[in-house]
Amino acid sequence: MTEGRTRIEPRVLKGFRDYLPPAMMVRERIMETARQVYRSYGFSPIDTPALEYLEILAGKGGEETDRQLYKFQDHGGRWVALRFDLTVPFARFAAEHIHKLGTPLKRYQIGTVWRGENPQRGRYREFVQCDFDTIGTKSLSADIETALVIHDLVAAIGFEAFTVRLNSREVLSGILETLGLEEKAIPLLRALDKLPKVGPEQVLHEMESAGVPGVQARELLDRITTAASREDNHAVLRALDQSVAGSTTGQAGVAKLREILAGLEAAGIPRERVRLDPTIARGLDYYTGTVYETFLAAAVEIGSICSGGRYDNLAALYTDQELPGVGASLGLDRLVAAMEKLGMVSEQVTPAAVFLAYFDPGHYHQYLQIARKLRQAGLTVDLYPEPKKIGQQLKYADRRGFPVAVIVGSDEFAAGVAKIKDLAKGQEEVIPLDPECRQLAEAIGRILARR
């Protein structure tokens, strides 16, 4: 330690975290999968700044979201804030650039967002969202496509048992209207959104705290939970038809849910992976129509890993042009937390498949040539940087999770061969070492294909 200088304790802020290579490799794989799925549907990449003017973000997600904003004055005395999601900045982006890009605009964005909320498992103050949105159309085709993308994304990541849950803010508004509670919509929907976390009694308490008589609050909750308990989606629709009778808004919402279900069925989505759930409200104030949440069967307690909805009025805050939108966001960090819980994150520390040992300094240039030829053959290769004993190098390779080690010493160079070791099984084989390393690459490929 430098004389006279106090050592600083290495630590991170509460709600923030470092990502070690095993978790980071999973994160990168998921992000690349998201990009591939989004692109397959024609979504284009964009990016927006981490910092926005405070007025762009404040008041868009609700009072709780405003309390969670990281906001401050910059060096120019301007009030700014870190984005709390990617949807509000996208609405600002669309209002600013839509005259160049045209409508409908389909975009995806993967970026970090910040919320000063209470940290818990799968929920942090700094986290990454993988968003996709369609803006500039009210067509239900966009709502159906949003559900299709969510389904294909979760399946592509590797899950089989999951459920995309759907509801409609129009349906909820219709139920409120029939009870004479439409003026209390915002606090009631915020309370309802907490139902899976805090339970019905706490939700009723919050509804009553918002000025709703206990009898009406219980009637509202009973209608919603009763419909949600029906055995299948068609039974849920019938229950909702009764709950919104007399409300034009509510009836339109039920009709749209019925059309979305028909579209998903026509597209071949398994019925067991789609569920109408009238208890879903989504806590952000800007949602106006269809809302989505996605749950893993083996980790329901983690919460929704991919959520979103339709927001037809958000961009109107920034432009006179009508720009209705719909989309969803994969919560990367929550998903990784679920995968860690389910034992789906390996301890592999390296993304390279091949460990090339180096213990003969006289052949260093040949090692470089072998590594390059194998990389040109499409393999990922890590050449050890120091000529240490082979036992030490193999111990290092095993600890970092390499599947395959290639060993070429003085005797092997003299004989024109290389040894390949399957580090999981401990098996070795000897392969001729041709100038292009083709046989070596093919042999490694066979070992990797068996894993």
Short mmCIF file of C-alpha atoms in Angstrom, two decimals:
data_model
loop_
_atom_site.label_atom_id
_atom_site.label_comp_id
_atom_site.label_asym_id
_atom_site.label_seq_id
_atom_site.Cartn_x
_atom_site.Cartn_y
_atom_site.Cartn_z
CA MET A 1 0.00 0.00 0.00
CA THR A 2 1.25 3.49 -0.84
CA GLU A 3 2.62 5.20 2.27
CA GLY A 4 0.17 7.65 3.84
CA ARG A 5 -2.79 6.50 1.75
CA THR A 6 -5.80 4.77 3.30
CA ARG A 7 -6.89 1.63 1.54
CA ILE A 8 -10.41 1.86 0.09
CA GLU A 9 -12.72 -1.03 0.84
CA PRO A 10 -13.83 -2.66 -2.45
CA ARG A 11 -17.65 -2.77 -2.39
CA VAL A 12 -20.72 -1.98 -4.49
CA LEU A 13 -23.79 0.09 -3.67
CA LYS A 14 -26.91 -1.59 -2.29
CA GLY A 15 -29.11 -2.77 -5.14
CA PHE A 16 -26.17 -2.89 -7.58
CA ARG A 17 -23.99 -5.90 -8.35
CA ASP A 18 -20.90 -7.14 -10.13
CA TYR A 19 -21.33 -9.93 -12.67
CA LEU A 20 -18.71 -12.68 -12.70
CA PRO A 21 -17.95 -14.45 -16.00
CA PRO A 22 -20.44 -17.38 -15.56
CA ALA A 23 -23.40 -15.03 -15.04
CA MET A 24 -22.15 -12.56 -17.63
CA MET A 25 -21.84 -15.24 -20.31
CA VAL A 26 -25.45 -16.27 -19.66
CA ARG A 27 -26.53 -12.62 -19.88
CA GLU A 28 -24.74 -12.14 -23.20
CA ARG A 29 -26.23 -15.33 -24.60
CA ILE A 30 -29.74 -14.19 -23.65
CA MET A 31 -29.17 -10.74 -25.15
CA GLU A 32 -27.99 -12.25 -28.41
CA THR A 33 -30.98 -14.60 -28.44
CA ALA A 34 -33.27 -11.60 -27.91
CA ARG A 35 -31.64 -9.77 -30.81
CA GLN A 36 -32.10 -12.77 -33.09
CA VAL A 37 -35.78 -13.21 -32.18
CA TYR A 38 -36.53 -9.49 -32.50
CA ARG A 39 -34.81 -9.29 -35.86
CA SER A 40 -36.72 -12.35 -37.09
CA TYR A 41 -39.91 -10.28 -36.72
CA GLY A 42 -38.45 -7.22 -38.44
CA PHE A 43 -37.66 -5.05 -35.39
CA SER A 44 -34.81 -2.57 -35.96
CA PRO A 45 -32.19 -1.60 -33.34
CA ILE A 46 -32.04 1.87 -31.82
CA ASP A 47 -30.42 3.41 -28.75
CA THR A 48 -31.25 6.36 -26.51
CA PRO A 49 -29.25 8.21 -23.81
CA ALA A 50 -29.10 6.96 -20.23
CA LEU A 51 -29.80 10.52 -19.08
CA GLU A 52 -32.92 12.44 -20.10
CA TYR A 53 -34.34 15.79 -19.08
CA LEU A 54 -36.34 15.23 -15.89
CA GLU A 55 -39.53 16.53 -17.53
CA ILE A 56 -39.28 13.75 -20.14
CA LEU A 57 -39.42 11.02 -17.46
CA ALA A 58 -41.27 12.49 -14.48
CA GLY A 59 -44.98 11.75 -14.16
CA LYS A 60 -45.01 9.04 -16.83
CA GLY A 61 -44.93 5.88 -14.74
CA GLY A 62 -46.81 7.03 -11.63
CA GLU A 63 -46.04 8.40 -8.20
CA GLU A 64 -44.06 5.35 -7.07
CA THR A 65 -41.90 5.44 -10.18
CA ASP A 66 -41.27 9.16 -9.66
CA ARG A 67 -40.05 8.43 -6.13
CA GLN A 68 -37.64 5.84 -7.55
CA LEU A 69 -36.07 8.18 -10.10
CA TYR A 70 -32.36 8.93 -9.80
CA LYS A 71 -32.48 12.67 -10.49
CA PHE A 72 -30.05 15.54 -10.02
CA GLN A 73 -28.89 18.86 -11.43
CA ASP A 74 -26.07 18.62 -13.93
CA HIS A 75 -23.15 21.08 -14.23
CA GLY A 76 -25.31 23.35 -16.35
CA GLY A 77 -27.99 23.58 -13.67
CA ARG A 78 -30.45 21.43 -15.67
CA TRP A 79 -32.61 18.87 -13.89
CA VAL A 80 -31.92 15.46 -15.40
CA ALA A 81 -32.71 11.84 -14.49
CA LEU A 82 -31.51 8.33 -15.30
CA ARG A 83 -34.10 6.46 -17.38
CA PHE A 84 -36.30 4.12 -15.33
CA ASP A 85 -37.36 2.11 -18.39
CA LEU A 86 -36.82 2.14 -22.15
CA THR A 87 -40.44 2.78 -23.19
CA VAL A 88 -40.75 6.41 -22.12
CA PRO A 89 -37.47 7.40 -23.83
CA PHE A 90 -38.70 5.53 -26.92
CA ALA A 91 -41.90 7.60 -26.96
CA ARG A 92 -39.75 10.74 -26.85
CA PHE A 93 -37.50 9.27 -29.57
CA ALA A 94 -40.49 8.49 -31.80
CA ALA A 95 -41.94 11.98 -31.39
CA GLU A 96 -38.58 13.44 -32.39
CA HIS A 97 -37.67 11.17 -35.32
CA ILE A 98 -40.89 9.61 -36.66
CA HIS A 99 -41.02 12.06 -39.60
CA LYS A 100 -37.81 10.43 -40.88
CA LEU A 101 -38.64 6.83 -40.04
CA GLY A 102 -42.37 6.62 -40.83
CA THR A 103 -45.01 4.41 -39.25
CA PRO A 104 -45.48 1.79 -38.12
CA LEU A 105 -42.03 1.80 -36.53
CA LYS A 106 -40.80 -1.47 -35.03
CA ARG A 107 -37.77 -1.13 -32.80
CA TYR A 108 -35.80 -3.08 -30.24
CA GLN A 109 -33.38 -1.77 -27.65
CA ILE A 110 -31.26 -3.48 -25.02
CA GLY A 111 -30.03 -1.17 -22.30
CA THR A 112 -29.49 -0.46 -18.63
CA VAL A 113 -32.15 1.30 -16.57
CA TRP A 114 -32.21 2.52 -12.96
CA ARG A 115 -34.86 2.57 -10.24
CA GLY A 116 -34.25 3.38 -6.59
CA GLU A 117 -36.53 0.63 -5.33
CA ASN A 118 -36.16 -1.89 -2.52
CA PRO A 119 -33.74 -4.59 -3.72
CA GLN A 120 -34.77 -8.24 -3.50
CA ARG A 121 -34.09 -11.51 -5.30
CA GLY A 122 -34.22 -10.81 -9.04
CA ARG A 123 -34.90 -7.10 -8.49
CA TYR A 124 -32.05 -4.58 -8.47
CA ARG A 125 -31.63 -0.81 -8.69
CA GLU A 126 -29.59 -1.16 -11.86
CA PHE A 127 -30.79 -3.70 -14.38
CA VAL A 128 -30.96 -4.44 -18.09
CA GLN A 129 -34.13 -4.51 -20.16
CA CYS A 130 -34.48 -6.10 -23.60
CA ASP A 131 -37.33 -4.10 -25.17
CA PHE A 132 -39.25 -4.38 -28.41
CA ASP A 133 -42.11 -2.10 -29.50
CA THR A 134 -44.33 -1.25 -32.43
CA ILE A 135 -45.46 2.35 -32.58
CA GLY A 136 -47.83 4.10 -34.97
CA THR A 137 -50.67 1.57 -35.23
CA LYS A 138 -53.74 0.54 -33.24
CA SER A 139 -54.12 -2.70 -35.18
CA LEU A 140 -54.56 -5.78 -33.00
CA SER A 141 -52.05 -7.47 -35.31
CA ALA A 142 -49.37 -5.62 -33.32
CA ASP A 143 -50.83 -6.88 -30.02
CA ILE A 144 -50.93 -10.44 -31.34
CA GLU A 145 -47.37 -10.14 -32.65
CA THR A 146 -46.20 -8.86 -29.26
CA ALA A 147 -47.48 -12.04 -27.61
CA LEU A 148 -45.88 -14.14 -30.37
CA VAL A 149 -42.50 -12.49 -29.85
CA ILE A 150 -42.70 -13.00 -26.07
CA HIS A 151 -43.52 -16.68 -26.60
CA ASP A 152 -40.78 -17.28 -29.16
CA LEU A 153 -38.21 -15.41 -27.08
CA VAL A 154 -38.78 -17.40 -23.89
CA ALA A 155 -38.83 -20.66 -25.87
CA ALA A 156 -35.60 -19.72 -27.70
CA ILE A 157 -33.85 -19.06 -24.41
CA GLY A 158 -34.55 -22.69 -23.52
CA PHE A 159 -37.73 -22.85 -21.43
CA GLU A 160 -40.59 -25.23 -22.16
CA ALA A 161 -42.91 -24.73 -19.16
CA PHE A 162 -44.02 -21.10 -19.07
CA THR A 163 -47.19 -19.05 -19.43
CA VAL A 164 -47.79 -15.76 -21.22
CA ARG A 165 -50.62 -14.12 -19.26
CA LEU A 166 -52.84 -11.53 -20.91
CA ASN A 167 -55.32 -8.96 -19.71
CA SER A 168 -56.71 -5.62 -20.88
CA ARG A 169 -56.78 -2.25 -19.17
CA GLU A 170 -59.99 -1.64 -21.12
CA VAL A 171 -61.58 -4.64 -19.41
CA LEU A 172 -60.48 -3.40 -16.00
CA SER A 173 -61.74 0.09 -16.83
CA GLY A 174 -65.06 -1.44 -17.86
CA ILE A 175 -65.42 -3.26 -14.55
CA LEU A 176 -64.61 -0.05 -12.69
CA GLU A 177 -67.17 1.79 -14.78
CA THR A 178 -69.95 -0.67 -13.92
CA LEU A 179 -69.16 -0.14 -10.23
CA GLY A 180 -69.00 3.65 -10.53
CA LEU A 181 -65.30 3.67 -9.66
CA GLU A 182 -63.75 4.97 -12.90
CA GLU A 183 -62.54 8.17 -11.19
CA LYS A 184 -60.45 6.02 -8.84
CA ALA A 185 -58.89 4.00 -11.67
CA ILE A 186 -55.24 4.90 -11.09
CA PRO A 187 -54.97 4.05 -7.35
CA LEU A 188 -57.21 0.98 -7.75
CA LEU A 189 -55.15 -0.45 -10.61
CA ARG A 190 -51.94 0.22 -8.70
CA ALA A 191 -53.37 -1.67 -5.73
CA LEU A 192 -54.57 -4.55 -7.93
CA ASP A 193 -51.13 -4.86 -9.54
CA LYS A 194 -49.73 -5.81 -6.11
CA LEU A 195 -52.15 -8.73 -5.62
CA PRO A 196 -49.61 -11.57 -6.25
CA LYS A 197 -47.09 -9.93 -3.90
CA VAL A 198 -49.19 -8.79 -0.93
CA GLY A 199 -52.42 -10.82 -1.13
CA PRO A 200 -56.11 -9.84 -1.25
CA GLU A 201 -56.46 -8.37 2.24
CA GLN A 202 -53.64 -5.87 1.74
CA VAL A 203 -55.05 -4.97 -1.70
CA LEU A 204 -58.47 -4.34 -0.13
CA HIS A 205 -56.82 -2.18 2.51
CA GLU A 206 -55.08 -0.09 -0.16
CA MET A 207 -58.32 0.26 -2.11
CA GLU A 208 -60.14 1.47 0.99
CA SER A 209 -57.26 3.87 1.70
CA ALA A 210 -57.89 5.34 -1.76
CA GLY A 211 -61.41 6.27 -0.62
CA VAL A 212 -63.33 3.28 -1.96
CA PRO A 213 -65.98 1.84 0.38
CA GLY A 214 -65.17 -1.68 1.56
CA VAL A 215 -68.24 -3.22 -0.08
CA GLN A 216 -67.30 -1.83 -3.51
CA ALA A 217 -63.64 -2.74 -3.09
CA ARG A 218 -64.55 -6.34 -2.25
CA GLU A 219 -67.02 -6.52 -5.15
CA LEU A 220 -64.30 -5.30 -7.54
CA LEU A 221 -61.78 -7.83 -6.27
CA ASP A 222 -64.33 -10.65 -6.27
CA ARG A 223 -65.31 -10.02 -9.90
CA ILE A 224 -61.71 -10.05 -11.03
CA THR A 225 -60.49 -13.03 -9.00
CA THR A 226 -63.61 -15.07 -9.81
CA ALA A 227 -63.06 -14.58 -13.54
CA ALA A 228 -59.35 -15.40 -13.14
CA SER A 229 -60.18 -18.70 -11.42
CA ARG A 230 -62.13 -20.12 -14.39
CA GLU A 231 -60.78 -23.36 -15.82
CA ASP A 232 -59.90 -22.13 -19.32
CA ASN A 233 -59.61 -18.97 -21.39
CA HIS A 234 -63.06 -19.23 -22.93
CA ALA A 235 -64.63 -19.53 -19.48
CA VAL A 236 -62.67 -16.46 -18.40
CA LEU A 237 -64.05 -14.54 -21.39
CA ARG A 238 -67.61 -15.53 -20.49
CA ALA A 239 -67.09 -14.34 -16.92
CA LEU A 240 -65.63 -11.06 -18.14
CA ASP A 241 -68.56 -10.57 -20.52
CA GLN A 242 -70.83 -10.60 -17.49
CA SER A 243 -68.54 -8.33 -15.43
CA VAL A 244 -68.41 -5.58 -18.08
CA ALA A 245 -72.08 -5.73 -19.16
CA GLY A 246 -73.25 -2.20 -19.83
CA SER A 247 -69.74 -0.77 -20.40
CA THR A 248 -68.81 -0.05 -24.02
CA THR A 249 -65.13 0.22 -23.07
CA GLY A 250 -65.15 -3.08 -21.20
CA GLN A 251 -66.99 -4.92 -23.96
CA ALA A 252 -64.49 -3.65 -26.53
CA GLY A 253 -61.67 -4.90 -24.31
CA VAL A 254 -63.17 -8.39 -24.02
CA ALA A 255 -63.70 -8.52 -27.79
CA LYS A 256 -60.05 -7.63 -28.37
CA LEU A 257 -58.84 -10.30 -25.96
CA ARG A 258 -61.01 -12.83 -27.80
CA GLU A 259 -59.46 -11.77 -31.13
CA ILE A 260 -55.91 -11.93 -29.72
CA LEU A 261 -56.51 -15.47 -28.43
CA ALA A 262 -57.86 -16.51 -31.84
CA GLY A 263 -54.78 -15.06 -33.54
CA LEU A 264 -52.38 -16.87 -31.21
CA GLU A 265 -54.22 -20.13 -31.72
CA ALA A 266 -54.12 -19.66 -35.50
CA ALA A 267 -50.37 -19.05 -35.30
CA GLY A 268 -49.92 -22.40 -33.54
CA ILE A 269 -49.06 -21.26 -30.02
CA PRO A 270 -49.83 -24.10 -27.55
CA ARG A 271 -52.95 -23.34 -25.54
CA GLU A 272 -51.28 -24.20 -22.25
CA ARG A 273 -48.76 -21.38 -22.79
CA VAL A 274 -51.37 -18.61 -23.00
CA ARG A 275 -53.64 -17.68 -20.12
CA LEU A 276 -56.12 -14.85 -19.66
CA ASP A 277 -55.53 -13.41 -16.20
CA PRO A 278 -57.87 -10.54 -15.19
CA THR A 279 -55.77 -9.86 -12.06
CA ILE A 280 -52.91 -8.47 -14.19
CA ALA A 281 -52.98 -4.66 -14.20
CA ARG A 282 -49.33 -3.57 -14.66
CA GLY A 283 -48.27 -0.82 -12.30
CA LEU A 284 -47.21 1.84 -14.80
CA ASP A 285 -49.85 4.47 -15.51
CA TYR A 286 -49.28 4.77 -19.25
CA TYR A 287 -50.84 1.43 -20.25
CA THR A 288 -54.22 1.73 -22.04
CA GLY A 289 -55.03 -1.68 -23.57
CA THR A 290 -53.57 -5.18 -23.70
CA VAL A 291 -51.11 -6.01 -20.92
CA TYR A 292 -48.72 -8.96 -20.74
CA GLU A 293 -46.80 -10.82 -18.04
CA THR A 294 -44.79 -14.03 -18.39
CA PHE A 295 -44.12 -16.59 -15.66
CA LEU A 296 -41.84 -19.61 -15.53
CA ALA A 297 -43.62 -22.68 -14.13
CA ALA A 298 -40.59 -23.64 -12.03
CA ALA A 299 -39.96 -20.14 -10.65
CA VAL A 300 -43.30 -18.34 -10.35
CA GLU A 301 -42.13 -16.66 -7.15
CA ILE A 302 -39.48 -14.73 -9.12
CA GLY A 303 -42.30 -12.80 -10.81
CA SER A 304 -42.83 -11.88 -14.43
CA ILE A 305 -39.74 -12.18 -16.60
CA CYS A 306 -41.23 -10.49 -19.68
CA SER A 307 -43.91 -7.82 -19.33
CA GLY A 308 -45.46 -4.98 -21.28
CA GLY A 309 -48.61 -3.68 -22.88
CA ARG A 310 -50.33 -1.18 -25.15
CA TYR A 311 -49.82 2.55 -24.54
CA ASP A 312 -51.84 4.65 -26.98
CA ASN A 313 -51.38 8.06 -25.35
CA LEU A 314 -47.77 8.14 -24.14
CA ALA A 315 -46.21 9.82 -27.20
CA ALA A 316 -48.97 12.47 -27.15
CA LEU A 317 -47.03 14.07 -24.29
CA TYR A 318 -44.29 14.99 -26.80
CA THR A 319 -46.10 15.48 -30.14
CA ASP A 320 -49.48 16.29 -31.70
CA GLN A 321 -49.10 13.30 -34.03
CA GLU A 322 -51.05 10.24 -32.92
CA LEU A 323 -48.51 7.51 -32.11
CA PRO A 324 -50.17 4.54 -30.39
CA GLY A 325 -47.75 1.84 -29.31
CA VAL A 326 -47.48 -1.67 -27.92
CA GLY A 327 -44.51 -3.72 -26.78
CA ALA A 328 -42.84 -5.68 -24.02
CA SER A 329 -39.57 -5.99 -22.16
CA LEU A 330 -37.55 -9.01 -21.10
CA GLY A 331 -36.15 -8.41 -17.61
CA LEU A 332 -32.67 -9.83 -18.08
CA ASP A 333 -31.54 -9.73 -14.46
CA ARG A 334 -34.74 -11.25 -13.10
CA LEU A 335 -34.48 -14.02 -15.69
CA VAL A 336 -30.87 -14.75 -14.77
CA ALA A 337 -31.87 -14.86 -11.08
CA ALA A 338 -34.48 -17.47 -11.99
CA MET A 339 -31.95 -19.46 -14.02
CA GLU A 340 -29.49 -19.38 -11.10
CA LYS A 341 -32.23 -20.68 -8.80
CA LEU A 342 -33.03 -23.48 -11.25
CA GLY A 343 -29.36 -24.47 -11.64
CA MET A 344 -29.24 -23.38 -15.27
CA VAL A 345 -26.09 -21.24 -14.93
CA SER A 346 -22.91 -23.27 -15.29
CA GLU A 347 -19.68 -22.50 -13.47
CA GLN A 348 -17.75 -22.19 -16.73
CA VAL A 349 -15.59 -19.08 -16.53
CA THR A 350 -14.42 -18.92 -20.13
CA PRO A 351 -16.33 -18.64 -23.41
CA ALA A 352 -13.52 -20.50 -25.21
CA ALA A 353 -14.04 -24.17 -26.05
CA VAL A 354 -10.38 -25.08 -26.59
CA PHE A 355 -7.47 -24.70 -24.19
CA LEU A 356 -4.11 -24.77 -25.99
CA ALA A 357 -1.34 -25.60 -23.55
CA TYR A 358 2.02 -23.88 -23.92
CA PHE A 359 5.04 -25.50 -22.33
CA ASP A 360 7.75 -25.53 -25.03
CA PRO A 361 9.14 -21.98 -25.51
CA GLY A 362 11.11 -23.11 -28.56
CA HIS A 363 7.87 -23.68 -30.49
CA TYR A 364 6.01 -20.52 -29.45
CA HIS A 365 5.40 -19.39 -33.04
CA GLN A 366 3.95 -22.81 -33.90
CA TYR A 367 1.53 -22.47 -30.97
CA LEU A 368 0.39 -19.13 -32.38
CA GLN A 369 -0.11 -20.74 -35.79
CA ILE A 370 -2.15 -23.64 -34.35
CA ALA A 371 -4.36 -21.25 -32.36
CA ARG A 372 -4.98 -19.11 -35.42
CA LYS A 373 -5.80 -22.06 -37.69
CA LEU A 374 -8.29 -23.43 -35.17
CA ARG A 375 -9.96 -20.02 -34.82
CA GLN A 376 -10.17 -19.76 -38.61
CA ALA A 377 -11.95 -23.14 -38.50
CA GLY A 378 -14.62 -21.55 -36.28
CA LEU A 379 -13.36 -22.70 -32.88
CA THR A 380 -12.80 -20.49 -29.83
CA VAL A 381 -9.26 -20.96 -28.52
CA ASP A 382 -7.35 -19.71 -25.48
CA LEU A 383 -3.55 -20.06 -25.70
CA TYR A 384 -1.99 -20.13 -22.23
CA PRO A 385 0.44 -17.18 -21.87
CA GLU A 386 3.30 -18.85 -19.93
CA PRO A 387 5.33 -22.06 -20.46
CA LYS A 388 4.41 -23.68 -17.12
CA LYS A 389 4.28 -27.40 -16.26
CA ILE A 390 1.49 -29.20 -18.08
CA GLY A 391 -0.12 -30.30 -14.81
CA GLN A 392 -0.50 -26.71 -13.66
CA GLN A 393 -1.96 -25.67 -17.01
CA LEU A 394 -4.49 -28.51 -17.09
CA LYS A 395 -5.56 -27.70 -13.55
CA TYR A 396 -6.17 -24.11 -14.69
CA ALA A 397 -8.10 -25.34 -17.75
CA ASP A 398 -10.29 -27.63 -15.66
CA ARG A 399 -11.04 -24.91 -13.11
CA ARG A 400 -12.16 -22.49 -15.82
CA GLY A 401 -14.39 -25.04 -17.50
CA PHE A 402 -12.73 -25.66 -20.86
CA PRO A 403 -14.29 -28.68 -22.59
CA VAL A 404 -11.17 -29.59 -24.58
CA ALA A 405 -7.41 -29.23 -24.13
CA VAL A 406 -4.86 -29.50 -26.94
CA ILE A 407 -1.37 -30.62 -25.94
CA VAL A 408 1.58 -30.31 -28.27
CA GLY A 409 5.04 -30.68 -26.76
CA SER A 410 8.50 -31.25 -28.24
CA ASP A 411 7.82 -34.95 -28.85
CA GLU A 412 4.46 -34.21 -30.51
CA PHE A 413 5.99 -31.52 -32.74
CA ALA A 414 8.73 -33.97 -33.75
CA ALA A 415 6.14 -36.67 -34.56
CA GLY A 416 3.78 -34.21 -36.32
CA VAL A 417 0.83 -34.96 -34.01
CA ALA A 418 -1.27 -33.30 -31.30
CA LYS A 419 -3.00 -34.76 -28.27
CA ILE A 420 -6.61 -33.85 -27.60
CA LYS A 421 -7.99 -34.31 -24.10
CA ASP A 422 -11.69 -34.35 -23.30
CA LEU A 423 -11.48 -32.64 -19.91
CA ALA A 424 -14.90 -33.85 -18.77
CA LYS A 425 -14.24 -37.54 -19.48
CA GLY A 426 -10.44 -37.54 -19.14
CA GLN A 427 -10.06 -39.31 -22.48
CA GLU A 428 -7.16 -38.58 -24.85
CA GLU A 429 -6.63 -39.17 -28.54
CA VAL A 430 -3.74 -38.45 -30.90
CA ILE A 431 -4.44 -36.55 -34.13
CA PRO A 432 -2.10 -35.86 -37.09
CA LEU A 433 -1.04 -32.21 -37.16
CA ASP A 434 -1.37 -31.06 -40.76
CA PRO A 435 -0.33 -27.46 -41.74
CA GLU A 436 -3.95 -26.19 -41.79
CA CYS A 437 -4.92 -28.14 -38.63
CA ARG A 438 -8.00 -29.46 -40.44
CA GLN A 439 -7.94 -32.94 -38.85
CA LEU A 440 -7.34 -31.40 -35.44
CA ALA A 441 -10.28 -29.01 -35.85
CA GLU A 442 -12.56 -31.84 -37.04
CA ALA A 443 -11.61 -34.03 -34.09
CA ILE A 444 -12.29 -31.21 -31.63
CA GLY A 445 -15.62 -30.55 -33.33
CA ARG A 446 -16.64 -34.19 -32.82
CA ILE A 447 -15.86 -33.99 -29.11
CA LEU A 448 -17.80 -30.75 -28.71
CA ALA A 449 -20.77 -32.17 -30.63
CA ARG A 450 -21.05 -35.04 -28.12
CA ARG A 451 -21.38 -32.67 -25.14
#
